[in-house]
Amino acid sequence: MYKVDYHIHTEFSGDSKENIESMIERAIELGLAEIAITDHLEYDLLYIDWDKWTLNLDIYKAKILSLKKKYKDKIVIRFGIEIGVQPQTKDYLEAIVDKYDFDFVIASNHSIDKIDLASGILHEGRTRYEIQNLYFETVLKNIETYDKFNVFGHLDYVTRYGGSKFDEMDLEEHRDIIIKILETLISKGKGLEINTSGYRYGENRVYPRVEILKKYFELGGKIITIGSDAHVKEDVFKDLDRAYEILNELGINYITTFDKMKPILKKIN
């Protein structure tokens, strides 16, 4: 099996303190062939500590490139990033992607109208349907706006936040906009990730749910990455066996890796 983890955070992310080499060494210990380090970059948000999220890209890039060389005989390391996209930050973030020559870029919708979903502020005065619909409308606007990314991160993870009042989803309520999102991704040559962190956050599922993944492939989608969204070394490759099982159930025998943002299809077996 070609084992990878394409969503890993380290000490360079505002929400991780894990030493980057400990993450790499854990991946080697687990027998992974390839990983992507995808630390967070957020921009133009309210109510946050900016020092935590202004990723020092020069130091970050130099560190990853040096580790690529150090571990080149043991594992393939990709220079990645997870950008928190908002419609008004397109020019800023795309200029960064152009400048730093990443191998792999995840675009994720962490915030709406400059407010982090995790804060709970957006949930105030809204029903479950309203917050979920607002999220999907924002996702659609973002993927229509942005071009310089490879996959969209943890699509439908909106159910993670807001407590039990917001933790379920009726897919039929959002069917039309989800299909539009998938069609737009496919038309732009962009992919999805299977993100296994939902098992660790008590939702007992991947993001996005299997029904959405199935629809993505039915509509002609081809690009799929898998990632643990690890922020500590113990979570590297966590539950990714489930991602491989899901792909097998869907009749998919490959995953996508990236080099200089160019997709490479790798057979799982």
PDB file of C-alpha atoms in Angstrom:
ATOM      1  CA  MET A   1       0.000   0.000   0.000  1.00  0.00           C
ATOM      2  CA  TYR A   2       1.250   3.501  -0.872  1.00  0.00           C
ATOM      3  CA  LYS A   3       0.898   5.219   2.500  1.00  0.00           C
ATOM      4  CA  VAL A   4       0.736   9.016   2.686  1.00  0.00           C
ATOM      5  CA  ASP A   5      -0.536  11.779   4.935  1.00  0.00           C
ATOM      6  CA  TYR A   6      -1.233  15.026   3.109  1.00  0.00           C
ATOM      7  CA  HIS A   7      -2.483  17.214   5.956  1.00  0.00           C
ATOM      8  CA  ILE A   8      -0.005  17.729   8.801  1.00  0.00           C
ATOM      9  CA  HIS A   9       0.504  20.737  11.097  1.00  0.00           C
ATOM     10  CA  THR A  10       3.601  21.534  13.114  1.00  0.00           C
ATOM     11  CA  GLU A  11       5.096  24.172  15.386  1.00  0.00           C
ATOM     12  CA  PHE A  12       4.762  26.662  12.523  1.00  0.00           C
ATOM     13  CA  SER A  13       0.945  26.593  12.870  1.00  0.00           C
ATOM     14  CA  GLY A  14      -0.750  28.770  15.456  1.00  0.00           C
ATOM     15  CA  ASP A  15      -2.578  25.771  16.890  1.00  0.00           C
ATOM     16  CA  SER A  16       0.332  23.313  17.171  1.00  0.00           C
ATOM     17  CA  LYS A  17       3.457  23.095  19.291  1.00  0.00           C
ATOM     18  CA  GLU A  18       4.769  19.845  17.799  1.00  0.00           C
ATOM     19  CA  ASN A  19       8.348  19.852  16.590  1.00  0.00           C
ATOM     20  CA  ILE A  20       8.406  19.404  12.818  1.00  0.00           C
ATOM     21  CA  GLU A  21      11.089  16.718  12.875  1.00  0.00           C
ATOM     22  CA  SER A  22       9.124  14.679  15.384  1.00  0.00           C
ATOM     23  CA  MET A  23       6.240  14.649  12.899  1.00  0.00           C
ATOM     24  CA  ILE A  24       8.529  13.479  10.109  1.00  0.00           C
ATOM     25  CA  GLU A  25      10.150  10.810  12.248  1.00  0.00           C
ATOM     26  CA  ARG A  26       6.737   9.538  13.319  1.00  0.00           C
ATOM     27  CA  ALA A  27       5.723   9.256   9.653  1.00  0.00           C
ATOM     28  CA  ILE A  28       8.909   7.299   8.894  1.00  0.00           C
ATOM     29  CA  GLU A  29       8.267   5.033  11.893  1.00  0.00           C
ATOM     30  CA  LEU A  30       4.793   4.288  10.498  1.00  0.00           C
ATOM     31  CA  GLY A  31       6.199   3.395   7.095  1.00  0.00           C
ATOM     32  CA  LEU A  32       4.753   6.321   5.132  1.00  0.00           C
ATOM     33  CA  ALA A  33       6.129   6.894   1.659  1.00  0.00           C
ATOM     34  CA  GLU A  34       5.189  10.560   1.493  1.00  0.00           C
ATOM     35  CA  ILE A  35       3.857  13.430   3.608  1.00  0.00           C
ATOM     36  CA  ALA A  36       2.874  17.036   3.041  1.00  0.00           C
ATOM     37  CA  ILE A  37       3.520  19.608   5.766  1.00  0.00           C
ATOM     38  CA  THR A  38       0.569  22.000   5.491  1.00  0.00           C
ATOM     39  CA  ASP A  39       0.837  24.634   8.196  1.00  0.00           C
ATOM     40  CA  HIS A  40      -1.849  27.275   8.587  1.00  0.00           C
ATOM     41  CA  LEU A  41      -1.907  30.743   7.086  1.00  0.00           C
ATOM     42  CA  GLU A  42      -4.874  32.960   7.992  1.00  0.00           C
ATOM     43  CA  TYR A  43      -5.407  36.575   7.015  1.00  0.00           C
ATOM     44  CA  ASP A  44      -7.888  39.392   7.718  1.00  0.00           C
ATOM     45  CA  LEU A  45      -9.792  38.001  10.697  1.00  0.00           C
ATOM     46  CA  LEU A  46     -11.441  39.643  13.671  1.00  0.00           C
ATOM     47  CA  TYR A  47     -11.045  38.675  17.331  1.00  0.00           C
ATOM     48  CA  ILE A  48      -7.806  36.704  16.972  1.00  0.00           C
ATOM     49  CA  ASP A  49      -4.169  37.002  18.014  1.00  0.00           C
ATOM     50  CA  TRP A  50      -2.419  37.820  14.754  1.00  0.00           C
ATOM     51  CA  ASP A  51       0.991  36.680  16.004  1.00  0.00           C
ATOM     52  CA  LYS A  52      -0.314  33.103  16.095  1.00  0.00           C
ATOM     53  CA  TRP A  53      -1.397  33.026  12.459  1.00  0.00           C
ATOM     54  CA  THR A  54       1.132  35.133  10.544  1.00  0.00           C
ATOM     55  CA  LEU A  55       3.257  32.237   9.330  1.00  0.00           C
ATOM     56  CA  ASN A  56       6.878  33.264   8.746  1.00  0.00           C
ATOM     57  CA  LEU A  57       7.077  31.843   5.258  1.00  0.00           C
ATOM     58  CA  ASP A  58      10.773  32.464   4.656  1.00  0.00           C
ATOM     59  CA  ILE A  59      11.804  30.504   7.750  1.00  0.00           C
ATOM     60  CA  TYR A  60       9.102  27.892   7.125  1.00  0.00           C
ATOM     61  CA  LYS A  61      10.218  27.237   3.552  1.00  0.00           C
ATOM     62  CA  ALA A  62      13.915  27.097   4.453  1.00  0.00           C
ATOM     63  CA  LYS A  63      13.210  24.604   7.232  1.00  0.00           C
ATOM     64  CA  ILE A  64      11.129  22.273   5.074  1.00  0.00           C
ATOM     65  CA  LEU A  65      13.603  22.381   2.196  1.00  0.00           C
ATOM     66  CA  SER A  66      16.436  21.508   4.564  1.00  0.00           C
ATOM     67  CA  LEU A  67      14.428  18.605   5.998  1.00  0.00           C
ATOM     68  CA  LYS A  68      13.604  17.369   2.496  1.00  0.00           C
ATOM     69  CA  LYS A  69      17.327  16.924   1.953  1.00  0.00           C
ATOM     70  CA  LYS A  70      18.000  15.449   5.384  1.00  0.00           C
ATOM     71  CA  TYR A  71      15.327  12.761   5.053  1.00  0.00           C
ATOM     72  CA  LYS A  72      15.405  12.248   1.274  1.00  0.00           C
ATOM     73  CA  ASP A  73      16.454   8.601   1.574  1.00  0.00           C
ATOM     74  CA  LYS A  74      13.686   7.809   4.064  1.00  0.00           C
ATOM     75  CA  ILE A  75      10.549   9.705   3.009  1.00  0.00           C
ATOM     76  CA  VAL A  76       9.252  12.194   0.431  1.00  0.00           C
ATOM     77  CA  ILE A  77       8.373  15.511   2.093  1.00  0.00           C
ATOM     78  CA  ARG A  78       6.199  18.013   0.243  1.00  0.00           C
ATOM     79  CA  PHE A  79       6.266  21.744   0.974  1.00  0.00           C
ATOM     80  CA  GLY A  80       2.623  22.595   1.569  1.00  0.00           C
ATOM     81  CA  ILE A  81       0.340  25.107   3.194  1.00  0.00           C
ATOM     82  CA  GLU A  82      -3.278  25.363   4.306  1.00  0.00           C
ATOM     83  CA  ILE A  83      -4.672  28.784   3.472  1.00  0.00           C
ATOM     84  CA  GLY A  84      -7.808  30.018   5.179  1.00  0.00           C
ATOM     85  CA  VAL A  85      -9.638  31.596   2.263  1.00  0.00           C
ATOM     86  CA  GLN A  86     -12.116  34.461   2.232  1.00  0.00           C
ATOM     87  CA  PRO A  87     -13.319  36.257  -0.908  1.00  0.00           C
ATOM     88  CA  GLN A  88     -11.600  39.544   0.006  1.00  0.00           C
ATOM     89  CA  THR A  89      -8.178  37.919   0.578  1.00  0.00           C
ATOM     90  CA  LYS A  90      -7.729  36.493  -2.927  1.00  0.00           C
ATOM     91  CA  ASP A  91      -4.990  38.863  -4.125  1.00  0.00           C
ATOM     92  CA  TYR A  92      -2.962  38.632  -0.919  1.00  0.00           C
ATOM     93  CA  LEU A  93      -3.037  34.845  -0.659  1.00  0.00           C
ATOM     94  CA  GLU A  94      -2.554  34.127  -4.334  1.00  0.00           C
ATOM     95  CA  ALA A  95       0.510  36.396  -4.363  1.00  0.00           C
ATOM     96  CA  ILE A  96       1.956  34.318  -1.535  1.00  0.00           C
ATOM     97  CA  VAL A  97       1.290  31.072  -3.407  1.00  0.00           C
ATOM     98  CA  ASP A  98       3.038  32.544  -6.454  1.00  0.00           C
ATOM     99  CA  LYS A  99       6.039  33.712  -4.450  1.00  0.00           C
ATOM    100  CA  TYR A 100       6.837  30.609  -2.422  1.00  0.00           C
ATOM    101  CA  ASP A 101       6.590  27.821  -5.005  1.00  0.00           C
ATOM    102  CA  PHE A 102       4.645  25.310  -2.924  1.00  0.00           C
ATOM    103  CA  ASP A 103       4.253  21.666  -3.788  1.00  0.00           C
ATOM    104  CA  PHE A 104       0.721  21.514  -2.416  1.00  0.00           C
ATOM    105  CA  VAL A 105      -1.953  24.005  -1.322  1.00  0.00           C
ATOM    106  CA  ILE A 106      -5.104  23.239   0.650  1.00  0.00           C
ATOM    107  CA  ALA A 107      -7.784  25.928   0.577  1.00  0.00           C
ATOM    108  CA  SER A 108     -10.072  25.798   3.607  1.00  0.00           C
ATOM    109  CA  ASN A 109     -13.051  27.854   4.704  1.00  0.00           C
ATOM    110  CA  HIS A 110     -12.357  28.471   8.393  1.00  0.00           C
ATOM    111  CA  SER A 111     -14.072  31.850   8.599  1.00  0.00           C
ATOM    112  CA  ILE A 112     -17.059  33.786   7.310  1.00  0.00           C
ATOM    113  CA  ASP A 113     -17.120  37.589   7.174  1.00  0.00           C
ATOM    114  CA  LYS A 114     -13.761  37.667   9.011  1.00  0.00           C
ATOM    115  CA  ILE A 115     -15.124  35.609  11.935  1.00  0.00           C
ATOM    116  CA  ASP A 116     -13.767  32.159  12.794  1.00  0.00           C
ATOM    117  CA  LEU A 117     -16.402  29.426  12.727  1.00  0.00           C
ATOM    118  CA  ALA A 118     -14.883  27.910  15.858  1.00  0.00           C
ATOM    119  CA  SER A 119     -15.632  31.055  17.874  1.00  0.00           C
ATOM    120  CA  GLY A 120     -19.378  30.339  17.941  1.00  0.00           C
ATOM    121  CA  ILE A 121     -20.140  33.985  17.180  1.00  0.00           C
ATOM    122  CA  LEU A 122     -21.592  33.154  13.775  1.00  0.00           C
ATOM    123  CA  HIS A 123     -24.007  30.650  15.302  1.00  0.00           C
ATOM    124  CA  GLU A 124     -25.728  33.216  17.501  1.00  0.00           C
ATOM    125  CA  GLY A 125     -29.309  33.806  16.350  1.00  0.00           C
ATOM    126  CA  ARG A 126     -29.058  31.286  13.508  1.00  0.00           C
ATOM    127  CA  THR A 127     -30.647  27.892  13.014  1.00  0.00           C
ATOM    128  CA  ARG A 128     -28.656  24.820  12.028  1.00  0.00           C
ATOM    129  CA  TYR A 129     -29.834  25.136   8.432  1.00  0.00           C
ATOM    130  CA  GLU A 130     -28.955  28.844   8.312  1.00  0.00           C
ATOM    131  CA  ILE A 131     -25.365  28.441   9.533  1.00  0.00           C
ATOM    132  CA  GLN A 132     -24.764  25.447   7.280  1.00  0.00           C
ATOM    133  CA  ASN A 133     -26.251  27.179   4.259  1.00  0.00           C
ATOM    134  CA  LEU A 134     -24.178  30.294   4.970  1.00  0.00           C
ATOM    135  CA  TYR A 135     -21.081  28.119   5.151  1.00  0.00           C
ATOM    136  CA  PHE A 136     -21.758  26.364   1.839  1.00  0.00           C
ATOM    137  CA  GLU A 137     -22.608  29.656   0.120  1.00  0.00           C
ATOM    138  CA  THR A 138     -19.265  31.035   1.322  1.00  0.00           C
ATOM    139  CA  VAL A 139     -17.408  27.916   0.172  1.00  0.00           C
ATOM    140  CA  LEU A 140     -18.928  28.286  -3.286  1.00  0.00           C
ATOM    141  CA  LYS A 141     -17.962  31.949  -3.456  1.00  0.00           C
ATOM    142  CA  ASN A 142     -14.421  31.109  -2.395  1.00  0.00           C
ATOM    143  CA  ILE A 143     -13.852  28.366  -4.942  1.00  0.00           C
ATOM    144  CA  GLU A 144     -15.316  30.576  -7.661  1.00  0.00           C
ATOM    145  CA  THR A 145     -12.887  33.316  -6.565  1.00  0.00           C
ATOM    146  CA  TYR A 146      -9.661  31.400  -5.950  1.00  0.00           C
ATOM    147  CA  ASP A 147      -7.578  29.599  -8.534  1.00  0.00           C
ATOM    148  CA  LYS A 148      -4.253  28.864  -6.842  1.00  0.00           C
ATOM    149  CA  PHE A 149      -4.961  25.811  -4.733  1.00  0.00           C
ATOM    150  CA  ASN A 150      -5.065  22.054  -5.269  1.00  0.00           C
ATOM    151  CA  VAL A 151      -7.778  20.649  -3.008  1.00  0.00           C
ATOM    152  CA  PHE A 152     -10.497  22.063  -0.807  1.00  0.00           C
ATOM    153  CA  GLY A 153     -10.059  21.119   2.827  1.00  0.00           C
ATOM    154  CA  HIS A 154     -12.475  19.278   5.114  1.00  0.00           C
ATOM    155  CA  LEU A 155     -15.585  20.210   3.136  1.00  0.00           C
ATOM    156  CA  ASP A 156     -18.725  20.006   5.363  1.00  0.00           C
ATOM    157  CA  TYR A 157     -16.820  20.229   8.660  1.00  0.00           C
ATOM    158  CA  VAL A 158     -19.198  23.046   9.678  1.00  0.00           C
ATOM    159  CA  THR A 159     -21.020  20.485  11.853  1.00  0.00           C
ATOM    160  CA  ARG A 160     -18.003  20.389  14.183  1.00  0.00           C
ATOM    161  CA  TYR A 161     -18.875  23.728  15.770  1.00  0.00           C
ATOM    162  CA  GLY A 162     -21.715  25.190  17.802  1.00  0.00           C
ATOM    163  CA  GLY A 163     -22.592  22.238  20.011  1.00  0.00           C
ATOM    164  CA  SER A 164     -25.304  19.588  19.714  1.00  0.00           C
ATOM    165  CA  LYS A 165     -27.812  22.011  18.196  1.00  0.00           C
ATOM    166  CA  PHE A 166     -25.639  22.216  15.075  1.00  0.00           C
ATOM    167  CA  ASP A 167     -23.915  18.840  14.837  1.00  0.00           C
ATOM    168  CA  GLU A 168     -26.106  17.022  12.313  1.00  0.00           C
ATOM    169  CA  MET A 169     -26.798  17.705   8.658  1.00  0.00           C
ATOM    170  CA  ASP A 170     -29.641  16.914   6.302  1.00  0.00           C
ATOM    171  CA  LEU A 171     -27.823  16.530   3.001  1.00  0.00           C
ATOM    172  CA  GLU A 172     -31.033  16.950   1.021  1.00  0.00           C
ATOM    173  CA  GLU A 173     -31.407  20.468   2.442  1.00  0.00           C
ATOM    174  CA  HIS A 174     -28.056  21.405   0.885  1.00  0.00           C
ATOM    175  CA  ARG A 175     -28.008  19.065  -2.097  1.00  0.00           C
ATOM    176  CA  ASP A 176     -28.156  21.702  -4.844  1.00  0.00           C
ATOM    177  CA  ILE A 177     -25.391  23.915  -3.474  1.00  0.00           C
ATOM    178  CA  ILE A 178     -23.136  20.956  -2.652  1.00  0.00           C
ATOM    179  CA  ILE A 179     -23.486  19.706  -6.228  1.00  0.00           C
ATOM    180  CA  LYS A 180     -22.674  23.203  -7.476  1.00  0.00           C
ATOM    181  CA  ILE A 181     -19.564  23.257  -5.279  1.00  0.00           C
ATOM    182  CA  LEU A 182     -18.430  19.882  -6.601  1.00  0.00           C
ATOM    183  CA  GLU A 183     -19.113  20.831 -10.208  1.00  0.00           C
ATOM    184  CA  THR A 184     -17.144  24.051  -9.778  1.00  0.00           C
ATOM    185  CA  LEU A 185     -14.178  22.245  -8.247  1.00  0.00           C
ATOM    186  CA  ILE A 186     -14.181  19.708 -11.056  1.00  0.00           C
ATOM    187  CA  SER A 187     -14.504  22.337 -13.791  1.00  0.00           C
ATOM    188  CA  LYS A 188     -11.468  24.164 -12.365  1.00  0.00           C
ATOM    189  CA  GLY A 189      -9.381  21.010 -12.053  1.00  0.00           C
ATOM    190  CA  LYS A 190      -9.441  21.100  -8.258  1.00  0.00           C
ATOM    191  CA  GLY A 191      -9.892  18.240  -5.842  1.00  0.00           C
ATOM    192  CA  LEU A 192     -11.129  17.232  -2.439  1.00  0.00           C
ATOM    193  CA  GLU A 193      -9.351  15.785   0.523  1.00  0.00           C
ATOM    194  CA  ILE A 194     -10.574  12.958   2.716  1.00  0.00           C
ATOM    195  CA  ASN A 195      -9.861  14.381   6.161  1.00  0.00           C
ATOM    196  CA  THR A 196     -10.045  11.854   9.006  1.00  0.00           C
ATOM    197  CA  SER A 197     -10.049  14.328  11.908  1.00  0.00           C
ATOM    198  CA  GLY A 198     -13.816  13.907  12.295  1.00  0.00           C
ATOM    199  CA  TYR A 199     -13.171  10.676  14.165  1.00  0.00           C
ATOM    200  CA  ARG A 200     -11.052  12.555  16.704  1.00  0.00           C
ATOM    201  CA  TYR A 201     -13.614  15.345  17.071  1.00  0.00           C
ATOM    202  CA  GLY A 202     -16.402  12.975  18.049  1.00  0.00           C
ATOM    203  CA  GLU A 203     -18.293  13.014  14.737  1.00  0.00           C
ATOM    204  CA  ASN A 204     -17.298   9.454  13.834  1.00  0.00           C
ATOM    205  CA  ARG A 205     -16.827  10.262  10.159  1.00  0.00           C
ATOM    206  CA  VAL A 206     -14.516  11.739   7.560  1.00  0.00           C
ATOM    207  CA  TYR A 207     -14.865  15.209   6.071  1.00  0.00           C
ATOM    208  CA  PRO A 208     -16.606  15.351   3.730  1.00  0.00           C
ATOM    209  CA  ARG A 209     -19.026  12.542   4.416  1.00  0.00           C
ATOM    210  CA  VAL A 210     -18.948   9.525   2.138  1.00  0.00           C
ATOM    211  CA  GLU A 211     -22.107  10.542   0.263  1.00  0.00           C
ATOM    212  CA  ILE A 212     -20.405  13.744  -0.900  1.00  0.00           C
ATOM    213  CA  LEU A 213     -17.254  11.892  -1.921  1.00  0.00           C
ATOM    214  CA  LYS A 214     -19.353   9.444  -3.921  1.00  0.00           C
ATOM    215  CA  LYS A 215     -21.123  12.306  -5.709  1.00  0.00           C
ATOM    216  CA  TYR A 216     -17.770  13.967  -6.468  1.00  0.00           C
ATOM    217  CA  PHE A 217     -16.575  10.859  -8.304  1.00  0.00           C
ATOM    218  CA  GLU A 218     -19.942  10.347 -10.008  1.00  0.00           C
ATOM    219  CA  LEU A 219     -19.731  13.885 -11.385  1.00  0.00           C
ATOM    220  CA  GLY A 220     -16.300  13.148 -12.846  1.00  0.00           C
ATOM    221  CA  GLY A 221     -13.975  14.295 -10.075  1.00  0.00           C
ATOM    222  CA  LYS A 222     -10.495  12.773 -10.195  1.00  0.00           C
ATOM    223  CA  ILE A 223      -8.273  14.542  -7.657  1.00  0.00           C
ATOM    224  CA  ILE A 224      -8.378  13.139  -4.120  1.00  0.00           C
ATOM    225  CA  THR A 225      -5.881  13.467  -1.282  1.00  0.00           C
ATOM    226  CA  ILE A 226      -6.008  11.959   2.187  1.00  0.00           C
ATOM    227  CA  GLY A 227      -4.906  13.580   5.417  1.00  0.00           C
ATOM    228  CA  SER A 228      -5.101  13.200   9.165  1.00  0.00           C
ATOM    229  CA  ASP A 229      -5.052  16.940   9.972  1.00  0.00           C
ATOM    230  CA  ALA A 230      -2.579  16.005  12.705  1.00  0.00           C
ATOM    231  CA  HIS A 231      -1.390  18.696  15.117  1.00  0.00           C
ATOM    232  CA  VAL A 232       0.538  16.293  17.363  1.00  0.00           C
ATOM    233  CA  LYS A 233       2.814  13.443  16.339  1.00  0.00           C
ATOM    234  CA  GLU A 234       0.482  10.805  17.780  1.00  0.00           C
ATOM    235  CA  ASP A 235      -2.141  11.767  15.180  1.00  0.00           C
ATOM    236  CA  VAL A 236       0.044  11.373  12.093  1.00  0.00           C
ATOM    237  CA  PHE A 237      -1.729   8.895   9.777  1.00  0.00           C
ATOM    238  CA  LYS A 238      -4.504   8.617  12.400  1.00  0.00           C
ATOM    239  CA  ASP A 239      -7.551   6.794  10.979  1.00  0.00           C
ATOM    240  CA  LEU A 240      -6.212   6.982   7.435  1.00  0.00           C
ATOM    241  CA  ASP A 241      -6.803   3.259   7.117  1.00  0.00           C
ATOM    242  CA  ARG A 242     -10.484   4.272   7.065  1.00  0.00           C
ATOM    243  CA  ALA A 243      -9.820   6.654   4.171  1.00  0.00           C
ATOM    244  CA  TYR A 244      -8.275   3.824   2.175  1.00  0.00           C
ATOM    245  CA  GLU A 245     -11.265   1.620   3.020  1.00  0.00           C
ATOM    246  CA  ILE A 246     -13.674   4.314   1.816  1.00  0.00           C
ATOM    247  CA  LEU A 247     -11.823   4.665  -1.477  1.00  0.00           C
ATOM    248  CA  ASN A 248     -11.908   0.903  -1.917  1.00  0.00           C
ATOM    249  CA  GLU A 249     -15.668   0.861  -1.262  1.00  0.00           C
ATOM    250  CA  LEU A 250     -16.108   3.589  -3.883  1.00  0.00           C
ATOM    251  CA  GLY A 251     -14.078   1.604  -6.398  1.00  0.00           C
ATOM    252  CA  ILE A 252     -11.154   4.049  -6.388  1.00  0.00           C
ATOM    253  CA  ASN A 253      -7.671   2.509  -6.406  1.00  0.00           C
ATOM    254  CA  TYR A 254      -5.522   5.648  -6.391  1.00  0.00           C
ATOM    255  CA  ILE A 255      -4.740   8.763  -4.411  1.00  0.00           C
ATOM    256  CA  THR A 256      -3.304  12.047  -5.640  1.00  0.00           C
ATOM    257  CA  THR A 257       0.046  13.468  -4.587  1.00  0.00           C
ATOM    258  CA  PHE A 258       1.598  16.745  -5.721  1.00  0.00           C
ATOM    259  CA  ASP A 259       4.960  18.108  -6.814  1.00  0.00           C
ATOM    260  CA  LYS A 260       5.155  21.851  -7.548  1.00  0.00           C
ATOM    261  CA  MET A 261       1.337  21.826  -7.495  1.00  0.00           C
ATOM    262  CA  LYS A 262       1.166  19.290 -10.319  1.00  0.00           C
ATOM    263  CA  PRO A 263      -1.008  16.244  -9.564  1.00  0.00           C
ATOM    264  CA  ILE A 264       0.459  12.744  -9.606  1.00  0.00           C
ATOM    265  CA  LEU A 265      -1.838   9.736  -9.407  1.00  0.00           C
ATOM    266  CA  LYS A 266      -0.488   6.959  -7.198  1.00  0.00           C
ATOM    267  CA  LYS A 267      -2.011   3.496  -7.155  1.00  0.00           C
ATOM    268  CA  ILE A 268      -2.924   2.484  -3.634  1.00  0.00           C
ATOM    269  CA  ASN A 269      -2.014  -1.144  -4.238  1.00  0.00           C
TER     270      ASN A 269
END
